[in-house]
Each structure stands twice: as structure tokens, then as C-alpha cells.
Amino acid sequence: MPHAYPFLTPEQKKELSDIAHKIVATGKGILAADESTGSVAKRFQSINAENTEENRRLYRQLLFTADERIKPCIGGVILFHETMYQKTDDGKVFTQYLKERDMVVGIKVDKGVVPLAGTNGETTTQGLDGLYERCAQYKKDGADFAKWRCVLKITPSTPSRLAIVENANVLARYASICQMHGIVPIIEPEILPDGDHDLKRCQYVTEKVLAAVYKALSDHHVYLEGTLLKPNMVTAGHSCSHKYTNQEIAMSTVTALRRTVPPAVPGITFLSGGQSEEEASVNLNAMNQCPLHRPWALTFSYGRALQASALKAWCGKKENGKACQEEFIKRALANNLACQGKYAASGASAAGGDSLFVANHAY
Amino acid sequence: MTHQFPSLSPEQKKELSDIAQRMVAPGKGILAADESTGTMGKRFEKIKVENNEENRRSFRELLFSTDPSISNCVGGIILFHETLYQKSDSGKLFPQVIKDKGIVVGIKVDKGTAGLNGTDGETTTQGLDGLSERCAQYKKDGCDFAKWRCVLKISDSCPTSLAIAENANVLARYASICQQNGLVPIVEPEVLPDGNHDLLRCQYVTEKVLAAVYKALSDHHVYLEGTLLKPNMVTAGQSCAKKFTPQEVAMATVTALRRTVPASVPGICFLSGGQSEEDASLNLSAINQVPLNRPWKLTFSYGRALQASTLAAWQGKAANKAAAQEALCCRAKINGLAAKGEYKASGSADQASKQSLFTASYVY
């Protein structure tokens, strides 16, 4: 405990820090296109498209080849393993194609959730076995960041202390291994929005979870300046009867983060969870208008919130390619504005957001 | 763990938050005048003054009756228990004298260190017994903040995880109790400068200690916006052969704090430890010039670094009162500037060149 045994050289630290900053540069966020084969099946099913490897390639290609309007919006793209090795129609590997467009390539490295025996349906996440070697290979193959998702849920008896501690620990182990290979770990401790709990309950749980995560990162000697956080926004549960405004969500979220995420972390890239595309943008915008000091970038790492309309427009049909890309570009531009606090939801003015913050509400 | 049982009402939170903000308003810091009777004895011995109650009262009277303009640089004053109930020459209780100047009154509430068995001379700090009742009384008697000092040391085998965990826990208990009674807790986990370790070692240890402190504060449900931190600056050990510049000290310090102290903490008020008055001011100013985002105020909570010259000028003689007060005002003004990153040592280059002394590539 009292001695440091440094394992990252100054050059390695600089590389990690530079990558992280590049991903969350002003106006930029992450396209989470790392849906596993099983998750893609669900998406494709809803648009009656067949879940074949070729269709997956074609769909991702549409997103990656959207025109230069997305360049100021997308700092990084998270890929699933299969996608790392697929190519464009011209035969260029996707990773190379994305790099040439100045987007940092990321890779999902976890292997899904597994149950924690003796708990009320809680889980941890597996994938540490051989992660060291896998990371070395991914770095060679073009990845500069990685993602690992842990899941917690709110019920009267959860999250339990075990679930919090175990998930925090596994996230820290993953982060530590990534950094040894020049890969920036995105740390994702998602607290599901399922349930009827109110905003305050979610804020409280989020604070406890994040405090445990950052203590674990410290214990595992993770270099914070070379990491990113991908948390849930603080929202009420899906079945909570009380509806909260975007400003209340923003205030709760920023307060929770200010109480737990050290300023050394360069950026926080929110997951969209079950939010609609518009909600995800409006909430992100409200965060960036919050009158409290925010020492990290607050941006997006959206999957569904960037792709929902694009998928619908595509429907698996080649002739819909342009329409699909237009929808994606539209959301990318919206979130580019939102992460700078400049997004005007349709019908509202961008400047109007500030005054909607309730100054007295104690969080 | 999953349910909140809120222990502070919105009004209580607001009160704590407001007090903390007042104490670290821009350009202001804290005068630590809470030396215990024994410690005061050591200070007085140096200037050959007898350590009796009247002399202690006299010296504090000198400090607190200084020109009111001192409130431009001093946002809070920490007192020792005895001093809280002493009066100025005009018969006014000291807390009232201080409050009349618009300065917040604070009280040292710990009862000193106690040994941790099975360790290499490590300690925890006692004082939790009856602390709630004491805090309630102190609040009635004019205090709005409290201070509790824990001590850790760096050696080949220290600090141990026991010392770190135990001190973090006791600080969190103290903080929790204070807030229940409307007192803003200053959390002080001092890592001593004794030893020959280098700057990096101190930075590493400070990061581990602070990470543990903030985890404990979270576990104990402490309202961070209503607390202040009083840490050591990150410096090399006093007997380290290598000397480091104020910019190196500043960079290491701010890096350590950025990695551990949540942005919701309103202010960080450094202890001066064994530093000279001038070093303490130069280092604080350099800290406020570090080109990294610093979401909390970075200011001072100095004892010796504010009083050394004052004591020397006083020598226990009433005739020297004005000169002694002048010395105090001088140091207070300097540290007020340092808290804004505006203090330059006499004869040195201007602001711009100071910036360039930061070695951008030094990786901390």
C-alpha cells in the first residue's frame, strides 16, 4: 500500500490520455455500434430484416460511411468483435476506414452477465480470462479503446453490497488490463431504469455505485486520466408515476457525478438506456446547461438513441441506404449540439433551458 | 445500502453549504489559531514567554483585534476550546469579536492521537465520545465549523491499510456528527512531511489516503457540499536530498487532488506543516496557477505559516502589539493573493514567466 510500483511509463500515460481526450473532444461523442449478434437480432426483427453476417456488415457500413457531416460529431465508434474484421464494399477493413475518418476505434470486450448466487437476481460480468492477450491483439488490429458493461438494478433489496463491490472490482480489473496495452477503458456501471422508484432513489444508488467504482479504480492503481465513464443518467424508474423535467434529471445527474467522479476523468459519455432519441438529446443538452461546475466533458455514447430512426428508415433495403444515413446524421448533429448545451428541441429555443433549472431544489 | 434515510433537511444542507462557501470566498482562507495548551507552550518557549492562560489570551487578542480589513483575506478562524470562552481586552467574548468582523468561527474538536497497536507507531485520533452534545453546545456558543486532525506518516512500511482505513473512518464519523449539529466539518488527513521520500512517493500515498477518505465519507452519507478538506500539499520528505520547485509541488498536489477529491467539495484549505511562511505562500500561489481544471477553491488554513513573524514581532510585549498585528496582516494579505494565484516572491519575474516554469511533460 505505501509503495508505488509504476507499470505505465510516461509515454504510455500520455498515449492513453491523448486517446481519451480525442474521443470526447468538443462536440464529439461515441457511436455505440457494438450490439452483439443476439442484440442485432432483436433490432433487425423489429424491421423485418434477416440477421445475416452480410446484413450486419451492410448496416454498419451505412453508419460508418455517412458523409462528412458526422465528422465533428463522432469521436469514437464501439465495435463488436465480428465487426472489427469486416470490410467495406471496397475491401477496406472497417477499423482502417474509421481511423482514416479520424474516429477512434473501440471494442466491446466483456462476455456478458452471469448471476451472483444468493442474490435477488443480481449479476456480475465475465470476460477477464485471457483478456490480457485479447487486448494486445485488439490493439494490433486497430482498437484504441474498449468497453465493458456491468449491470445493477434498483428494487427494495437491491443493489446489494455484494453486487456493488463485485461489479466495481471486475470493472477495475478490466480497466487495469486494458491500460497495459494502450487501450482506454470505458467503464460502464449501468443502473437499469426498470422499476417504480423516484429520481432521488436513483440518485442515491448512483452515488453509492460510483463511489465504489472509483475506490476500486484507486485500489487497482488505474490511471484515471486515461479512462472514460459511461454511466446511466439519473432518472426515475420507468414505472414511476411522477414525471420529472429535463432540468431535474440534469441537476440530479450532475450532482451525483460531482459527488463521485474525480475531476481527473476527462469525459463522461452517457448511455441512453431506454430513452428515445429526442429525450436522450434533450437530457444531454440540459446537463450541459446545468449551472454547476462540471470539470469533465459530458457527452454521449449512444446506441439506440443514435440508430433507432436510421434502422427504421433502412428496413434492410439497399435503396433506403441514403434515407438511413440521413436519419443517423440528423441524430449525430443533434447530439453534437446537445453535448455543447446548444441543442434546441423542436419547437423550443436553445437559450430557454437555463431558466428552467430550479435553484432551490436540494439534491 | 439501497435506501436513503435522509439525515439532513434541505435547509440544513443549505446552511452548511453557505457556511463553507463563505469560508473559502475568493481570496480568503483560514487562520488556524487552535493550538492546544501544550502546543502553545512550544510556540511561547521560542520567544521566552510564559505559557499561562493570560498570555495565551493576550496573544489571541492581538490576532483577533487586528484591523478589520483582515476579513478580506481571512474567511474563518479555528479556535481551541479554551479560547472560545475567553474575552478581548474590552470584555467581549472572542467568538463575537471574530463574528463582528464577518469571519466564521470554528473549533478544534478532536482529542489528539492514540496509538494503533500492532503498527509501527501509527495512530488514529480520538474524540468521538459525546461529540454530538459538544457540537450542539459549540454551535450555540457561536461556532459554525469544526476541525479534526488525523495523522499518517510515510516510511518503508507506512502508512498501512489499517491506518488508512481507521483514520478515514474516524474522520467520516466526526464529519457526520458535525453536520447533524450545523457545523461544517473540516476534514484533515495529514500525511506528515517527515522522511527522505521523494515527491512521487508522497503523491502516491496522498492519493491512496484521499481515495479512502472520500469512500468513507460516501459510506457515512456525509454531505460533501457542506465540508472542506485540509490536506498536506504534496511535497518531498523533509530529509529528501532532491529539492523540488513550487511548480513541481503544485503540479503533484493538484494532480493528486484531481484524482481523488470530488468536484462537489467547495474548498481545499492546505495545512502548512513544517513549511516556512514564504514557502507556504509561494507553493499556494503556484497551486493556483496550475494549468489544469481545479473545480474547488484552493486556499490556506495556516497556523505557523501565518503566525511565525507575528510571534517573533510580539515577544510577549504589549508595546510590540501594533508591529505584531502588522506582521499578521502582511502574511494574511500575501496568502490572500496566493489563494488567487497572484503572489510573486519579491524580485522574481512576472506572472507569464511563472507559467512557463511548469514542466508540461512531467508525468505525474
mmCIF file of C-alpha atoms in Angstrom, chain B residues 199 242 244-252 255 289-292 353-364:
data_model
loop_
_atom_site.group_PDB
_atom_site.id
_atom_site.type_symbol
_atom_site.label_atom_id
_atom_site.label_comp_id
_atom_site.label_asym_id
_atom_site.label_seq_id
_atom_site.Cartn_x
_atom_site.Cartn_y
_atom_site.Cartn_z
ATOM 1 C CA LEU B 199 7.753 13.884 -4.348
ATOM 2 C CA LYS B 242 16.436 16.353 -4.013
ATOM 3 C CA PHE B 244 11.599 20.418 -5.884
ATOM 4 C CA THR B 245 10.317 23.736 -7.238
ATOM 5 C CA PRO B 246 6.999 25.294 -6.194
ATOM 6 C CA GLN B 247 5.690 24.389 -9.660
ATOM 7 C CA GLU B 248 6.587 20.727 -9.182
ATOM 8 C CA VAL B 249 4.981 20.734 -5.754
ATOM 9 C CA ALA B 250 1.925 22.439 -7.224
ATOM 10 C CA MET B 251 1.567 20.040 -10.140
ATOM 11 C CA ALA B 252 1.938 16.955 -7.964
ATOM 12 C CA THR B 255 -2.856 16.077 -9.828
ATOM 13 C CA GLN B 289 -1.591 28.717 -11.353
ATOM 14 C CA VAL B 290 -1.507 25.056 -12.356
ATOM 15 C CA PRO B 291 -2.909 24.804 -15.901
ATOM 16 C CA LEU B 292 -5.366 22.007 -15.029
ATOM 17 C CA SER B 353 7.191 33.521 -16.772
ATOM 18 C CA LYS B 354 5.861 31.719 -13.723
ATOM 19 C CA GLN B 355 3.547 29.744 -16.011
ATOM 20 C CA SER B 356 6.442 28.569 -18.119
ATOM 21 C CA LEU B 357 8.088 27.017 -15.084
ATOM 22 C CA PHE B 358 5.512 24.261 -15.230
ATOM 23 C CA THR B 359 7.125 21.316 -16.901
ATOM 24 C CA ALA B 360 4.328 20.325 -19.234
ATOM 25 C CA SER B 361 5.763 16.942 -19.987
ATOM 26 C CA TYR B 362 6.425 15.785 -16.432
ATOM 27 C CA VAL B 363 4.055 12.920 -15.971
ATOM 28 C CA TYR B 364 2.581 12.603 -12.534
#
